[in-house]
């Protein structure tokens, strides 16, 4: 009797192992059949659906940058200012200069592209998590690149140099972030970084180095603490090669949790915000549809539709985008009776 029970238990356990092995093999075969982009998207979707949220799952971005993003591409050298408006919010980014070791001042570009967005999110995340305007970045940025699947390599054609260029551009630039309501207007005019030890190679073959630390300016850090918007770190990694997809994800994240009724954003407004680089509206619509489909594949419950009128969004809980619900405000205490 005992032998039969033990034997049945062993058979059932082996059958379970065989089933799990078969499922793993099927899953591996399925992933192998996908393109690298599809494979990465499938893995990210699975992580979002199955793994619990942890502090490492969350990054932070200034909410105004979710409404008004940076340029998608490098601007001409003669253009040193970039403005983007969204409704009653605007951002103006002005390029600046950095002092070189020989005392000269070198003009930096306006920050642009996906790397600038990822860097400001990465640095903002460290500042918010540690509640400190000073961020140690010498080691963290190399690790950050590896998390994106990029091996840090120096030299004029290395992988570090494009990131370092954006660190310098962010260090030199100035942000003017404005909001208005028809009666009042408020403007934050500040450099993102108060201090950064930039480093310029003496020749083209010399290895590029990260700064040791950066320190956010008091005004920007204060605004960041007030307006830090959580985003899912896994999604940032998946969208790391596309500035427009990152902007779409940030914008959807902000809009989804700031509306209490259905909202339709017309194509004309979408073109102003996301249409840089497109000459024909039909090309822009087709590209936006493809990029939104990528984001929606990560979040099947996302209440978003693309129509002839534009994008329609409906209110949804933060779990739809795999971020935690905001902490409820503590109720005010009743005044003590005298």
Coordinates of C-alpha atoms in Angstrom, one line a residue:
X1 CA 0.0 0.0 0.0
X2 CA 2.8 2.4 1.0
X3 CA 4.8 1.4 -2.0
X4 CA 1.9 2.1 -4.4
X5 CA 1.3 5.5 -2.8
X6 CA 5.0 6.5 -3.2
X7 CA 5.1 5.2 -6.7
X8 CA 2.0 7.2 -7.7
X9 CA 3.5 10.3 -6.1
X10 CA 6.8 9.8 -8.1
X11 CA 4.9 9.3 -11.3
X12 CA 2.8 12.4 -10.8
X13 CA 5.8 14.5 -10.0
X14 CA 7.7 13.2 -13.1
X15 CA 4.6 14.0 -15.2
X16 CA 4.5 17.5 -13.8
X17 CA 8.2 17.9 -14.6
X18 CA 7.7 16.6 -18.1
X19 CA 4.8 19.0 -18.7
X20 CA 6.9 22.0 -17.4
X21 CA 9.8 21.0 -19.6
X22 CA 7.5 20.7 -22.6
X23 CA 6.1 24.2 -21.9
X24 CA 9.6 25.6 -21.6
X25 CA 10.6 24.0 -24.9
X26 CA 7.5 25.3 -26.6
X27 CA 8.1 28.8 -25.2
X28 CA 11.8 28.7 -26.3
X29 CA 10.7 27.6 -29.8
X30 CA 8.2 30.4 -30.0
X31 CA 10.7 33.0 -28.9
X32 CA 13.2 31.7 -31.4
X33 CA 10.8 32.1 -34.2
X34 CA 10.4 35.9 -33.5
X35 CA 12.5 38.8 -34.8
X36 CA 14.8 40.4 -32.1
X37 CA 12.3 43.3 -31.6
X38 CA 9.3 41.0 -31.4
X39 CA 11.2 38.7 -28.9
X40 CA 12.2 41.6 -26.7
X41 CA 8.6 42.9 -26.7
X42 CA 7.2 39.4 -25.8
X43 CA 9.7 39.1 -22.9
X44 CA 8.8 42.6 -21.6
X45 CA 5.1 41.8 -21.8
X46 CA 5.6 38.6 -19.9
X47 CA 7.6 40.4 -17.2
X48 CA 4.9 43.0 -16.8
X49 CA 2.2 40.4 -16.5
X50 CA 3.9 38.0 -14.2
X51 CA 6.4 39.8 -12.0
X52 CA 5.4 41.9 -9.0
X53 CA 6.3 45.6 -9.0
X54 CA 9.5 46.5 -7.1
X55 CA 11.3 49.8 -6.6
X56 CA 13.6 48.7 -9.5
X57 CA 10.6 48.3 -11.7
X58 CA 9.9 52.0 -11.6
X59 CA 11.7 55.0 -13.1
X60 CA 10.7 58.6 -12.9
X61 CA 10.3 61.5 -15.4
X62 CA 9.3 65.1 -14.9
X63 CA 5.6 65.2 -15.8
X64 CA 6.0 68.3 -18.0
X65 CA 8.5 66.4 -20.1
X66 CA 5.7 63.8 -20.7
X67 CA 3.6 66.6 -22.3
X68 CA 6.3 68.5 -24.1
X69 CA 9.3 66.4 -25.2
X70 CA 12.7 67.2 -26.6
X71 CA 13.6 67.2 -30.3
X72 CA 13.7 63.8 -32.0
X73 CA 16.8 64.5 -34.1
X74 CA 19.9 66.7 -34.0
X75 CA 19.0 70.3 -34.8
X76 CA 21.1 72.3 -37.3
X77 CA 24.1 73.9 -35.6
X78 CA 22.7 77.4 -36.1
X79 CA 19.5 76.4 -34.1
X80 CA 20.1 76.8 -30.4
X81 CA 16.5 76.9 -29.1
X82 CA 13.6 74.5 -29.3
X83 CA 10.0 75.0 -28.3
X84 CA 7.1 72.6 -28.0
X85 CA 3.6 73.5 -26.8
X86 CA 0.9 71.1 -25.7
X87 CA -2.4 72.8 -24.8
X88 CA -1.6 75.1 -21.9
X89 CA 1.9 73.8 -21.2
X90 CA 5.1 74.6 -23.1
X91 CA 8.8 73.8 -22.8
X92 CA 11.6 75.8 -24.3
X93 CA 15.1 74.1 -24.4
X94 CA 18.0 76.5 -25.0
X95 CA 21.4 75.0 -25.9
X96 CA 24.4 76.3 -23.9
X97 CA 28.2 76.2 -23.8
X98 CA 30.6 74.3 -21.6
X99 CA 34.1 75.4 -20.5
X100 CA 36.8 73.2 -21.9
X101 CA 40.1 72.5 -20.1
X102 CA 41.9 75.0 -22.3
X103 CA 39.5 77.8 -21.1
X104 CA 37.5 78.0 -24.3
X105 CA 33.7 77.7 -24.3
X106 CA 32.4 74.9 -26.6
X107 CA 28.8 75.2 -28.0
X108 CA 26.7 72.1 -27.2
X109 CA 23.6 71.0 -29.2
X110 CA 20.1 71.1 -27.9
X111 CA 19.5 67.7 -26.2
X112 CA 17.8 65.3 -28.6
X113 CA 16.7 61.8 -29.4
X114 CA 16.1 58.7 -27.3
X115 CA 19.4 58.9 -25.4
X116 CA 18.7 62.3 -23.9
X117 CA 15.2 61.1 -22.8
X118 CA 16.6 57.9 -21.2
X119 CA 19.4 59.8 -19.5
X120 CA 17.2 62.4 -17.9
X121 CA 14.8 59.6 -16.8
X122 CA 17.8 57.6 -15.4
X123 CA 19.3 60.5 -13.5
X124 CA 15.9 61.8 -12.3
X125 CA 15.1 58.3 -11.0
X126 CA 18.3 58.1 -8.9
X127 CA 17.5 61.6 -7.5
X128 CA 13.9 60.7 -6.6
X129 CA 14.8 57.3 -5.1
X130 CA 17.6 58.8 -2.9
X131 CA 15.8 62.1 -2.3
X132 CA 19.0 63.9 -3.2
X133 CA 19.9 66.3 -6.0
X134 CA 23.4 64.8 -6.3
X135 CA 23.6 61.6 -8.3
X136 CA 26.7 59.3 -8.5
X137 CA 26.9 58.5 -12.2
X138 CA 30.4 57.2 -13.0
X139 CA 29.4 53.6 -12.5
X140 CA 25.6 53.8 -12.8
X141 CA 25.6 55.0 -16.4
X142 CA 27.8 52.1 -17.6
X143 CA 25.5 49.7 -15.8
X144 CA 22.5 51.6 -17.3
X145 CA 23.9 51.1 -20.8
X146 CA 24.3 47.4 -20.2
X147 CA 20.7 47.2 -19.0
X148 CA 19.7 48.6 -22.4
X149 CA 21.8 45.8 -24.1
X150 CA 24.6 48.2 -25.0
X151 CA 28.2 47.3 -24.0
X152 CA 30.0 50.5 -23.0
X153 CA 32.9 51.1 -25.3
X154 CA 35.1 54.2 -25.6
X155 CA 36.8 55.8 -28.6
X156 CA 35.4 58.1 -31.3
X157 CA 33.1 55.3 -32.7
X158 CA 32.3 53.7 -29.4
X159 CA 28.9 53.4 -27.8
X160 CA 29.8 55.8 -24.9
X161 CA 30.4 58.9 -27.0
X162 CA 26.7 59.4 -28.1
X163 CA 25.5 59.1 -24.5
X164 CA 28.3 61.4 -23.3
X165 CA 27.3 64.0 -25.9
X166 CA 23.8 64.0 -24.5
X167 CA 25.2 64.3 -20.9
X168 CA 27.1 67.4 -22.0
X169 CA 24.1 68.8 -23.9
X170 CA 21.9 68.4 -20.8
X171 CA 24.6 69.9 -18.6
X172 CA 24.8 73.0 -20.7
X173 CA 21.1 73.5 -21.6
X174 CA 18.4 75.5 -19.9
X175 CA 14.8 74.5 -19.6
X176 CA 11.9 77.0 -19.5
X177 CA 8.8 75.1 -18.4
X178 CA 5.5 77.0 -18.5
X179 CA 1.9 76.4 -17.7
X180 CA -1.1 78.8 -17.9
X181 CA -4.9 78.7 -17.4
X182 CA -6.1 81.9 -18.9
X183 CA -5.9 83.8 -15.6
X184 CA -2.4 83.0 -14.4
X185 CA 0.8 81.7 -15.8
X186 CA 3.8 80.0 -14.1
X187 CA 7.3 79.5 -15.5
X188 CA 10.2 77.5 -14.2
X189 CA 13.4 78.8 -15.8
X190 CA 16.4 76.7 -14.8
X191 CA 19.3 74.7 -15.8
X192 CA 18.6 71.0 -15.1
X193 CA 22.1 70.5 -13.6
X194 CA 23.7 72.9 -11.2
X195 CA 27.1 71.2 -11.3
X196 CA 28.6 68.5 -13.5
X197 CA 32.3 67.7 -14.0
X198 CA 32.5 67.4 -17.7
X199 CA 35.5 65.8 -19.4
X200 CA 36.8 66.3 -22.9
X201 CA 39.3 63.9 -24.5
X202 CA 42.5 65.6 -25.7
X203 CA 42.5 63.6 -28.9
X204 CA 40.0 61.6 -30.9
X205 CA 41.4 58.2 -29.8
X206 CA 41.3 58.9 -26.1
X207 CA 38.8 57.1 -24.1
X208 CA 35.6 59.0 -23.2
X209 CA 34.9 59.1 -19.4
X210 CA 31.7 59.7 -17.5
X211 CA 31.5 62.5 -15.0
X212 CA 31.7 61.3 -11.4
X213 CA 28.6 63.1 -10.2
X214 CA 25.9 65.5 -11.3
X215 CA 23.9 67.8 -9.1
X216 CA 20.5 69.0 -10.1
X217 CA 19.8 72.7 -9.6
X218 CA 17.7 73.5 -6.6
X219 CA 14.8 74.8 -8.7
X220 CA 14.7 71.8 -11.0
X221 CA 15.1 69.3 -8.3
X222 CA 12.3 70.9 -6.3
X223 CA 10.0 70.8 -9.3
X224 CA 11.0 67.2 -10.1
X225 CA 10.1 66.1 -6.5
X226 CA 6.7 67.7 -7.0
X227 CA 6.0 66.5 -10.5
X228 CA 7.9 63.2 -10.7
X229 CA 5.8 60.7 -12.8
X230 CA 6.4 57.0 -12.4
X231 CA 6.9 54.9 -15.5
X232 CA 7.8 51.2 -15.9
X233 CA 11.5 50.6 -16.2
X234 CA 11.1 47.5 -18.4
X235 CA 9.0 49.5 -20.9
X236 CA 11.8 52.2 -21.1
X237 CA 14.3 49.5 -22.0
X238 CA 12.0 48.1 -24.7
X239 CA 11.4 51.5 -26.3
X240 CA 15.0 52.6 -25.9
X241 CA 15.7 53.1 -29.6
X242 CA 12.7 55.3 -30.4
X243 CA 12.3 58.9 -29.1
X244 CA 8.7 59.1 -30.5
X245 CA 7.7 55.8 -28.8
X246 CA 9.1 57.0 -25.5
X247 CA 7.2 60.3 -25.9
X248 CA 4.0 58.4 -26.7
X249 CA 4.4 56.2 -23.7
X250 CA 5.1 59.2 -21.4
X251 CA 2.1 61.1 -22.8
X252 CA -0.3 58.1 -22.5
X253 CA 0.8 57.6 -19.0
X254 CA 0.1 61.2 -18.0
X255 CA -3.1 61.5 -19.9
X256 CA -4.6 58.2 -18.8
X257 CA -4.5 59.2 -15.2
X258 CA -5.4 62.9 -15.6
X259 CA -8.8 62.4 -17.2
X260 CA -12.1 61.4 -15.7
X261 CA -14.1 61.0 -18.9
X262 CA -13.5 59.9 -22.5
X263 CA -11.0 62.1 -24.3
X264 CA -10.4 62.4 -28.1
X265 CA -7.2 64.1 -29.2
X266 CA -7.6 65.3 -32.8
X267 CA -5.0 64.5 -35.5
X268 CA -4.0 68.2 -35.8
X269 CA -3.0 68.2 -32.1
X270 CA -1.2 64.9 -32.4
X271 CA 0.8 66.2 -35.4
X272 CA 1.9 69.3 -33.5
X273 CA 3.2 67.1 -30.7
X274 CA 4.5 64.0 -32.4
X275 CA 4.7 64.9 -36.1
X276 CA 8.3 66.3 -36.3
X277 CA 10.0 65.1 -39.5
X278 CA 6.8 64.2 -41.5
X279 CA 5.9 66.0 -44.7
X280 CA 2.6 64.2 -45.4
X281 CA -0.1 63.5 -42.9
X282 CA -0.8 60.0 -44.1
X283 CA 2.8 59.0 -43.5
X284 CA 2.5 60.4 -40.0
X285 CA -0.7 58.5 -39.3
X286 CA 0.7 55.3 -40.5
X287 CA 3.8 55.6 -38.4
X288 CA 1.9 56.6 -35.3
X289 CA -0.5 53.6 -35.7
X290 CA 2.5 51.3 -35.9
X291 CA 4.2 52.8 -32.8
X292 CA 1.0 52.7 -30.8
X293 CA 0.4 49.1 -31.8
X294 CA 3.8 48.3 -30.2
X295 CA 2.9 50.0 -27.0
X296 CA -0.6 48.4 -26.9
X297 CA 1.0 45.0 -27.3
X298 CA 2.6 45.5 -24.0
X299 CA -0.6 46.6 -22.3
X300 CA -3.6 44.6 -23.7
X301 CA -6.0 46.4 -21.4
X302 CA -5.0 49.9 -22.5
X303 CA -8.2 51.8 -23.3
X304 CA -6.9 53.6 -26.4
X305 CA -8.3 53.6 -29.9
X306 CA -6.9 55.2 -33.1
X307 CA -9.8 56.6 -35.2
X308 CA -10.3 58.9 -38.2
X309 CA -10.8 61.7 -35.6
X310 CA -7.6 61.0 -33.7
X311 CA -6.7 59.1 -30.5
X312 CA -9.5 58.3 -28.0
X313 CA -8.5 57.6 -24.4
X314 CA -10.7 56.5 -21.5
X315 CA -9.9 56.7 -17.8
X316 CA -8.1 53.7 -16.3
X317 CA -6.3 52.6 -13.2
X318 CA -2.5 52.8 -12.9
X319 CA -2.3 48.9 -13.1
X320 CA -3.1 49.1 -16.8
X321 CA 0.3 50.6 -17.4
X322 CA 2.0 48.5 -14.7
X323 CA 2.7 51.3 -12.2
X324 CA 1.4 51.6 -8.6
X325 CA -1.6 53.6 -7.5
X326 CA -0.7 57.0 -6.0
X327 CA -0.7 57.0 -2.2
X328 CA -4.0 58.3 -0.8
X329 CA -3.7 61.6 1.0
X330 CA -4.2 61.4 4.7
X331 CA -7.5 62.8 5.9
X332 CA -7.3 66.1 7.7
X333 CA -7.6 66.0 11.4
X334 CA -10.7 67.5 13.0
X335 CA -9.9 70.6 15.0
X336 CA -9.6 70.0 18.7
X337 CA -12.5 71.3 20.8
X338 CA -11.5 74.1 23.1

